[in-house]
CSV table of N, CA, C and O in Angstrom, one decimal:
chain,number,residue,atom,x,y,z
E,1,UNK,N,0.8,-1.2,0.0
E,1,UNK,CA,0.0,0.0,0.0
E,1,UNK,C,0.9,1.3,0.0
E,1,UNK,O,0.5,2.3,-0.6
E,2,UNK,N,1.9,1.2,0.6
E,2,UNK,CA,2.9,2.4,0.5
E,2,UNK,C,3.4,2.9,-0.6
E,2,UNK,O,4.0,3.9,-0.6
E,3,UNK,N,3.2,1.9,-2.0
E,3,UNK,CA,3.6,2.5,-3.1
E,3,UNK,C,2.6,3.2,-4.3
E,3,UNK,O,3.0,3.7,-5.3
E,4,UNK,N,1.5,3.0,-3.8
E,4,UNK,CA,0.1,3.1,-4.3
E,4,UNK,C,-0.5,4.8,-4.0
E,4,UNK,O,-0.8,5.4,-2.9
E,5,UNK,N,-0.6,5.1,-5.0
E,5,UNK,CA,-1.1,6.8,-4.8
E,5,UNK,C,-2.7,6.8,-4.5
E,5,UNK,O,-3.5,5.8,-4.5
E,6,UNK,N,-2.8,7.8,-4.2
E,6,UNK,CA,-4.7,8.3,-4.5
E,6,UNK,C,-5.3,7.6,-4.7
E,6,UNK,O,-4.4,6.8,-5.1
E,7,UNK,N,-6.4,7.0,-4.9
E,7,UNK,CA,-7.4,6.5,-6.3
E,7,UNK,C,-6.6,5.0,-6.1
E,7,UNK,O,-7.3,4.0,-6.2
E,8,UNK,N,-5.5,4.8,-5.9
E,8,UNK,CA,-4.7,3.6,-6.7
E,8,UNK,C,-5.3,2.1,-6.3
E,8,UNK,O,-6.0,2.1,-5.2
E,9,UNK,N,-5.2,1.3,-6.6
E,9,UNK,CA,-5.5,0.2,-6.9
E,9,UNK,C,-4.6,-1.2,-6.5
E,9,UNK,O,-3.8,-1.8,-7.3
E,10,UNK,N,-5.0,-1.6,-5.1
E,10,UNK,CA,-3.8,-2.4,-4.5
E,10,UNK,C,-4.1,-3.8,-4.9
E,10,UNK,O,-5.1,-4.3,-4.4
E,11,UNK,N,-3.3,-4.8,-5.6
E,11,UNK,CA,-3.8,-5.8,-5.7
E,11,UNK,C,-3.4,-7.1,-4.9
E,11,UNK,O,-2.2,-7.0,-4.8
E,12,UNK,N,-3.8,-8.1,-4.4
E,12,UNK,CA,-3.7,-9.6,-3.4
E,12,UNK,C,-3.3,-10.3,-4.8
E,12,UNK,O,-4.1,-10.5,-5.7
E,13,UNK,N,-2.1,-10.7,-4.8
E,13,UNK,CA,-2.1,-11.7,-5.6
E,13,UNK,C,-0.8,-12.4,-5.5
E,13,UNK,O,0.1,-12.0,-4.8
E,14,UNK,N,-0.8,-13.3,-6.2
E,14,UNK,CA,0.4,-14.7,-5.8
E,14,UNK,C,0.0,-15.9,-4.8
E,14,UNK,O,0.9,-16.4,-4.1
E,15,UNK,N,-1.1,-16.1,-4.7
E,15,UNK,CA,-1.4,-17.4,-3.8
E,15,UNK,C,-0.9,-17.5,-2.4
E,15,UNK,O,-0.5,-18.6,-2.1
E,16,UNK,N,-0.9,-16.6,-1.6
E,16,UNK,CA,-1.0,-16.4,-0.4
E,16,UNK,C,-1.3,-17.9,0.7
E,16,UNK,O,-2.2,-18.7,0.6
E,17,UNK,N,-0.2,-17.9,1.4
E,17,UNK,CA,-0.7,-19.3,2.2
E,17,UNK,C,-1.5,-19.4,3.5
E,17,UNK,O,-1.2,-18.7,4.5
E,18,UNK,N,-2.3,-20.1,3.4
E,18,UNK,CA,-3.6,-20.4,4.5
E,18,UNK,C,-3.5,-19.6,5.8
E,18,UNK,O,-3.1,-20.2,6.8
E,19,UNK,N,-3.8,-18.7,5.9
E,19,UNK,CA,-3.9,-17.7,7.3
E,19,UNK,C,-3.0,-16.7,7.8
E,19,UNK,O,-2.8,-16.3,8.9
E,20,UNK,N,-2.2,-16.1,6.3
E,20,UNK,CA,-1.8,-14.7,5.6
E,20,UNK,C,-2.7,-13.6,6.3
E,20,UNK,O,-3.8,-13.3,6.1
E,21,UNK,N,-1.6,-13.0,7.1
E,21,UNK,CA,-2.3,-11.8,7.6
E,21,UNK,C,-1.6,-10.6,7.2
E,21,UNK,O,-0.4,-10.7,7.1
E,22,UNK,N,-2.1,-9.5,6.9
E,22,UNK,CA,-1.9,-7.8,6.3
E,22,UNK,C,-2.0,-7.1,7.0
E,22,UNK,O,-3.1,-6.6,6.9
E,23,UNK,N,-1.2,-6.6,8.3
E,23,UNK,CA,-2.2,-4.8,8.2
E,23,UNK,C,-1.8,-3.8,7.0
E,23,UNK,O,-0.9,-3.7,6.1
E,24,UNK,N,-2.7,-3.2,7.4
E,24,UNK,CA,-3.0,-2.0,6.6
E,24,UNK,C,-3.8,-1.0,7.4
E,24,UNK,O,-4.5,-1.4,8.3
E,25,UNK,N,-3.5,0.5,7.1
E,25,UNK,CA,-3.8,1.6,7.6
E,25,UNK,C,-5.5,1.8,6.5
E,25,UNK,O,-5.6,2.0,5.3
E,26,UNK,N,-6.3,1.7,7.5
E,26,UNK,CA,-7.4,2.1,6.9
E,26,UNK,C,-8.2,3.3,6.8
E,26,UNK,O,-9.1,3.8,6.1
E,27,UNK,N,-7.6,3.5,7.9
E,27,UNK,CA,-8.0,5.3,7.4
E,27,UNK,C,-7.1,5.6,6.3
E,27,UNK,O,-7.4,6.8,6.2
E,28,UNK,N,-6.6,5.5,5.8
E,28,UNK,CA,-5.5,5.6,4.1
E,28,UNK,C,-6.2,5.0,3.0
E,28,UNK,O,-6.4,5.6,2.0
E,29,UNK,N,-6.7,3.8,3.4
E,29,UNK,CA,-7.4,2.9,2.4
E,29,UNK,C,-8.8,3.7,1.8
E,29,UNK,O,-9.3,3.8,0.6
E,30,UNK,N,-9.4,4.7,3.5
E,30,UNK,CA,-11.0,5.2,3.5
E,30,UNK,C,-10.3,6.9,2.6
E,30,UNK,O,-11.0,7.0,1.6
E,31,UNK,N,-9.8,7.3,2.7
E,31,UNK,CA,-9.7,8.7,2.8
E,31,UNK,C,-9.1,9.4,1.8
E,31,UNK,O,-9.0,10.5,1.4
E,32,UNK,N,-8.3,7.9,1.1
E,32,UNK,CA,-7.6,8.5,-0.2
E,32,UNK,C,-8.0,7.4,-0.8
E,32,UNK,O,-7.1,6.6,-1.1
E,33,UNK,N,-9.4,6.8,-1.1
E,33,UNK,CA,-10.2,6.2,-2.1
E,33,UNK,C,-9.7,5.2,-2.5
E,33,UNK,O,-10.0,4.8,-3.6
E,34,UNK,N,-8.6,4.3,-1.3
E,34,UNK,CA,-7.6,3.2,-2.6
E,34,UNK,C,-8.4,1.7,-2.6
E,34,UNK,O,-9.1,1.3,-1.6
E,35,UNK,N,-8.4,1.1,-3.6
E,35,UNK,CA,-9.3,-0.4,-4.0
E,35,UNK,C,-8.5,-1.2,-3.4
E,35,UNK,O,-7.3,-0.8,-3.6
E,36,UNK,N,-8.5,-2.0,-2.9
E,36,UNK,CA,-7.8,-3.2,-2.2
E,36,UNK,C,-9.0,-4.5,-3.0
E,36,UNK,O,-10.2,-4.5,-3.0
E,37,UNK,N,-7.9,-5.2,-3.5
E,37,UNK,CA,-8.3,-6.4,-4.0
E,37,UNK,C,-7.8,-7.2,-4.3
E,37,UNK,O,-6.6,-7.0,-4.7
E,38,UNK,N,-8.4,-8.5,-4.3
E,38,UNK,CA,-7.7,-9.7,-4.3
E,38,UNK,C,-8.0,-10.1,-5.5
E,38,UNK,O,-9.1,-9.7,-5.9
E,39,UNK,N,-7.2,-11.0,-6.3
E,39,UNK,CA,-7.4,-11.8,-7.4
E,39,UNK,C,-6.9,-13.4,-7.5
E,39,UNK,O,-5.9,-13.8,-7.0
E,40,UNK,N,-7.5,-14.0,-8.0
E,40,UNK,CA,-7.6,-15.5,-8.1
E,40,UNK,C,-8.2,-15.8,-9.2
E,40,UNK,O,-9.4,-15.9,-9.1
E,41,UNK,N,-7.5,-16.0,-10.5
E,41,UNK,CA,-7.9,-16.9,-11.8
E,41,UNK,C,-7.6,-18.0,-12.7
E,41,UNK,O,-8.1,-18.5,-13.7
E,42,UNK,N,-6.5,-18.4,-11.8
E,42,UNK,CA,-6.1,-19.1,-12.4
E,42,UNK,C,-5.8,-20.9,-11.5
E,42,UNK,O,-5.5,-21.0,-10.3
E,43,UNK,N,-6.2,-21.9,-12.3
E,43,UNK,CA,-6.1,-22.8,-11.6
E,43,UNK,C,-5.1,-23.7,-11.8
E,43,UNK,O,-4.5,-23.3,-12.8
E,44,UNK,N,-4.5,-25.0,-11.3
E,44,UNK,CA,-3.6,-25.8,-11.9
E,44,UNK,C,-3.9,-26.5,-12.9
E,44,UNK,O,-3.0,-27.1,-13.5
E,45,UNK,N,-5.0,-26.6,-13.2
E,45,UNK,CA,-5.7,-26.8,-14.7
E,45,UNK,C,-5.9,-26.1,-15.6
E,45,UNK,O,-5.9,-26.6,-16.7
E,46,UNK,N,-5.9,-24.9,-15.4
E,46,UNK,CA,-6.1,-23.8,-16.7
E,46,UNK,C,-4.0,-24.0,-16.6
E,46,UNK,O,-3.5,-24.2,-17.7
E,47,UNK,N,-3.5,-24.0,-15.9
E,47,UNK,CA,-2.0,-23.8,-16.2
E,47,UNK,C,-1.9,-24.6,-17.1
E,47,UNK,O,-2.0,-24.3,-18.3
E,48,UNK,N,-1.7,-26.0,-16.5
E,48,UNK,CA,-1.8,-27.0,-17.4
E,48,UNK,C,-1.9,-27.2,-19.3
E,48,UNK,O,-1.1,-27.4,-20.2
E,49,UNK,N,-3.8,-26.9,-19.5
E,49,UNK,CA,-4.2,-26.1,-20.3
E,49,UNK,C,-3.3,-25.2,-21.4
E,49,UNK,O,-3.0,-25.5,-22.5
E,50,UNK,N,-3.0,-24.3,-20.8
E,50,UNK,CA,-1.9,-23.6,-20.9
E,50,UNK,C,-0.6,-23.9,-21.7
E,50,UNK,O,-0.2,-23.8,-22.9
E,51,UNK,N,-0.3,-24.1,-20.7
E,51,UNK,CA,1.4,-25.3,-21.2
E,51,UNK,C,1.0,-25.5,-22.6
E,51,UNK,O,1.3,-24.9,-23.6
E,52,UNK,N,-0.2,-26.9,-22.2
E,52,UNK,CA,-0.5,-28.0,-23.7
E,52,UNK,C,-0.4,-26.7,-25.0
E,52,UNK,O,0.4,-26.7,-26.0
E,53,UNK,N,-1.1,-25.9,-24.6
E,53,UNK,CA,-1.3,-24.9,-26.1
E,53,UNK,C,-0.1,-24.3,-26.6
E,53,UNK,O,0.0,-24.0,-27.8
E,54,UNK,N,0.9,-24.0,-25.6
E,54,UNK,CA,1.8,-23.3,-26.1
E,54,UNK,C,3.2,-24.2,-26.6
E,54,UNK,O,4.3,-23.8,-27.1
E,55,UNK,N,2.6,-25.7,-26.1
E,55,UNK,CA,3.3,-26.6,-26.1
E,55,UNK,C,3.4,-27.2,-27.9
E,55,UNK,O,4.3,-27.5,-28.6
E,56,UNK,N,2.0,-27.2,-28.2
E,56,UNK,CA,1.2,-27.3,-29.7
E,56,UNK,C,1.2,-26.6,-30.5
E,56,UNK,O,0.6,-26.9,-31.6
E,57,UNK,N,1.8,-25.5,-30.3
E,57,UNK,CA,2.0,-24.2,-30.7
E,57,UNK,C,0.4,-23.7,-31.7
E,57,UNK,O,0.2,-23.1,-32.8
E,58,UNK,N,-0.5,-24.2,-30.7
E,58,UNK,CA,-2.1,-23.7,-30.9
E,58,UNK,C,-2.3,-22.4,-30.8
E,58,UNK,O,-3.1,-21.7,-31.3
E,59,UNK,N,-1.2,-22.0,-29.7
E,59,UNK,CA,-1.1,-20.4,-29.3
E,59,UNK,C,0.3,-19.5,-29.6
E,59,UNK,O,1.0,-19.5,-28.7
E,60,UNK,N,0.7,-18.7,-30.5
E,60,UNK,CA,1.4,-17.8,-30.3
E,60,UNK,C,2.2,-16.6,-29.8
E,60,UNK,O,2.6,-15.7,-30.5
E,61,UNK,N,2.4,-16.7,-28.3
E,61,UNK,CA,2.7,-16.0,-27.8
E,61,UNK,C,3.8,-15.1,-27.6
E,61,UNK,O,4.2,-14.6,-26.6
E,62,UNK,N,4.4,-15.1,-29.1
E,62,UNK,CA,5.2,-13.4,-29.8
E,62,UNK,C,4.4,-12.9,-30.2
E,62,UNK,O,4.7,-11.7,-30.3
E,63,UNK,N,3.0,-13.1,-30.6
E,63,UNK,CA,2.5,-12.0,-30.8
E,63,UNK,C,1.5,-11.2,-29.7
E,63,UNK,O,0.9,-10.1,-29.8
E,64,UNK,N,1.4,-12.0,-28.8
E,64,UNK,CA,1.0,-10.7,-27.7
E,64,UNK,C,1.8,-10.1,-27.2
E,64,UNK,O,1.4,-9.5,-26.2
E,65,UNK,N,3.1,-10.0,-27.6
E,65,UNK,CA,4.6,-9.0,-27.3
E,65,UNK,C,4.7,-8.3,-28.2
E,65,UNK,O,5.1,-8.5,-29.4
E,66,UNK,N,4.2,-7.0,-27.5
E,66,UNK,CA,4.4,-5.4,-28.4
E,66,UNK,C,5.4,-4.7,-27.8
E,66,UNK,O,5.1,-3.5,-27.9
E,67,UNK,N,6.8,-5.1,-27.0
E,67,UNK,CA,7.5,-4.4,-26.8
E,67,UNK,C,8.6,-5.3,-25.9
E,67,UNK,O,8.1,-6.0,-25.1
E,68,UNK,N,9.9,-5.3,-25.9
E,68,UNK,CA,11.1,-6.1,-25.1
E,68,UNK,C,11.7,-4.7,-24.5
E,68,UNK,O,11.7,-3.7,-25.2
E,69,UNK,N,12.2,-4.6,-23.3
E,69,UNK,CA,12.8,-3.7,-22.3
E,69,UNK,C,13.7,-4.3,-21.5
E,69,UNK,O,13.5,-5.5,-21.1
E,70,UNK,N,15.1,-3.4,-21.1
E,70,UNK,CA,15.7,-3.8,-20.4
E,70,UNK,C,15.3,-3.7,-19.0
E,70,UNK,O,14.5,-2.8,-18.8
E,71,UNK,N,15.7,-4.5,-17.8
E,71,UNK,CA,15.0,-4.0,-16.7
E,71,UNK,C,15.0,-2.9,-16.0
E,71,UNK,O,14.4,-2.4,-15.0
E,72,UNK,N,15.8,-2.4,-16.9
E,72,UNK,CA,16.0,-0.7,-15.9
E,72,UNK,C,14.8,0.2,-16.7
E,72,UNK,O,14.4,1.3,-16.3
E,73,UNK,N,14.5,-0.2,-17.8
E,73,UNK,CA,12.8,0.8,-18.3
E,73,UNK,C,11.9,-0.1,-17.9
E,73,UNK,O,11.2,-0.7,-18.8
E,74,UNK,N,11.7,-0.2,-16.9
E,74,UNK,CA,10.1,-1.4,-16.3
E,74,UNK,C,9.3,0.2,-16.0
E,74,UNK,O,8.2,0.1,-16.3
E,75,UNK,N,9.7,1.3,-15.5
E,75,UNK,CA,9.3,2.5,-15.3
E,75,UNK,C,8.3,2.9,-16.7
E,75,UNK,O,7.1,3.0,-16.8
E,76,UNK,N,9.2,3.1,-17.7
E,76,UNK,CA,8.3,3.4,-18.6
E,76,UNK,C,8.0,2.5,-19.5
E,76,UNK,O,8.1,2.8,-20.7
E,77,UNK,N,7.7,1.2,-19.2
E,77,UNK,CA,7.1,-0.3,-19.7
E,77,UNK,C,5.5,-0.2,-18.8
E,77,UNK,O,4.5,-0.7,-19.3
E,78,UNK,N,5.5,0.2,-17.9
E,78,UNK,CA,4.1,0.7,-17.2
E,78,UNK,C,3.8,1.8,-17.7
E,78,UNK,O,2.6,1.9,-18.0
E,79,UNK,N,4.5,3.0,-18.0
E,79,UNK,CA,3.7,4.0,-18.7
E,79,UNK,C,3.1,3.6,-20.2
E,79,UNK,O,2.1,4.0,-20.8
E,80,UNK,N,4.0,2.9,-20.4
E,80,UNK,CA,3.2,2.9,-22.0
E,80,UNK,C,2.0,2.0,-21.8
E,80,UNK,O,1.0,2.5,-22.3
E,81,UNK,N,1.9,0.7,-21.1
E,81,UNK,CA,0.8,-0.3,-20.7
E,81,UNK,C,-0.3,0.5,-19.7
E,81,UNK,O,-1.3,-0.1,-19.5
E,82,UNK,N,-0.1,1.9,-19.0
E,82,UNK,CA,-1.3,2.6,-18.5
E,82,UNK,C,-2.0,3.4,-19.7
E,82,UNK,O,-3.2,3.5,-19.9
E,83,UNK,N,-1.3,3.8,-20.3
E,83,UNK,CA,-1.4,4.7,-21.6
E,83,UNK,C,-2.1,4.0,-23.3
E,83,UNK,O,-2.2,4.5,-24.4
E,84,UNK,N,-2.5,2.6,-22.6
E,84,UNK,CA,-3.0,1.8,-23.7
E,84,UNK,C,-1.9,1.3,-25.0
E,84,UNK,O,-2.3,0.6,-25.9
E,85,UNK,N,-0.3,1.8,-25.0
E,85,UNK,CA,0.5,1.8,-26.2
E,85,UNK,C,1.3,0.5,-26.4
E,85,UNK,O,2.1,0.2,-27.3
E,86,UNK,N,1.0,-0.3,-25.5
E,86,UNK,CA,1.5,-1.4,-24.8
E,86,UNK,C,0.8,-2.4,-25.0
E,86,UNK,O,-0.3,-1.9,-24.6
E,87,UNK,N,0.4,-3.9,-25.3
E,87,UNK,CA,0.0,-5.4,-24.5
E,87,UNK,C,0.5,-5.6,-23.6
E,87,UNK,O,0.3,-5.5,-22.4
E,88,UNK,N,1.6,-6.1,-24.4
E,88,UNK,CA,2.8,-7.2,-23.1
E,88,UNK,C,4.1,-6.7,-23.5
E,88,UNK,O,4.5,-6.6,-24.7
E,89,UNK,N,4.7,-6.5,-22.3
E,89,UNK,CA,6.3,-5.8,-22.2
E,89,UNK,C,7.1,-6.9,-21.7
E,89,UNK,O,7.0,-7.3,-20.5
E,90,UNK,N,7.9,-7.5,-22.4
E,90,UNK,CA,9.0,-8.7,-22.0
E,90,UNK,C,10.0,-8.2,-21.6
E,90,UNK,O,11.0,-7.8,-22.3
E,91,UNK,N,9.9,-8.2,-20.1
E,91,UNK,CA,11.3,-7.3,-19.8
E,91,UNK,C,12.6,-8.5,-19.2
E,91,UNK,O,12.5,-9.4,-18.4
E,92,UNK,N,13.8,-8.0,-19.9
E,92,UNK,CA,14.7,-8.9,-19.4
E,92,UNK,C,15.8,-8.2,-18.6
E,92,UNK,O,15.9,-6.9,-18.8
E,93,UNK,N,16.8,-9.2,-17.6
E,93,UNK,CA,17.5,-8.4,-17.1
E,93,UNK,C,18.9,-7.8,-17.7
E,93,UNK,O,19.5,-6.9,-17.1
């Protein structure tokens, strides 16, 4: 939450293990409007899934890469992907 501005939009994710606890300042959360949310979409079956397709080459996945960056522009590999100019940024180190 400390890196999350105004408005901003905090997200729960990476599979958190069974009885993961957070604080958080909630008067911060109430007062500068920020979304706290968790996400969960993916299963070890859709992974799986996954794999197979890219394994079959059913799926192409150079072409949902519209841009490669070194890791020191991950800064402005998020601006272009807030800014719509972006898909997916393959950033290496």
């Amino acid at each position: 939450m400390g890196a999350v501005g105004r408005g901003g939009c905090v997200v729960f994710f990476g599979g958190c293990a069974p009885g993961t606890r957070v604080a958080l300042d909630t008067r911060r959360a109430h007062y500068e409007e920020l979304a706290l949310v968790g996400a969960f979409h993916h299963t070890p079956e859709l992974i799986r899934r996954a794999v197979e397709l890219l394994e079959s080459d059913a799926v192409a996945p150079e072409g949902l890469l519209t841009h490669r960056m070194g890791l020191e522009h991950v800064r402005e590999a998020l601006d272009l992907m807030s800014r719509g100019e972006a898909l997916k940024v393959l950033i290496t180190p």
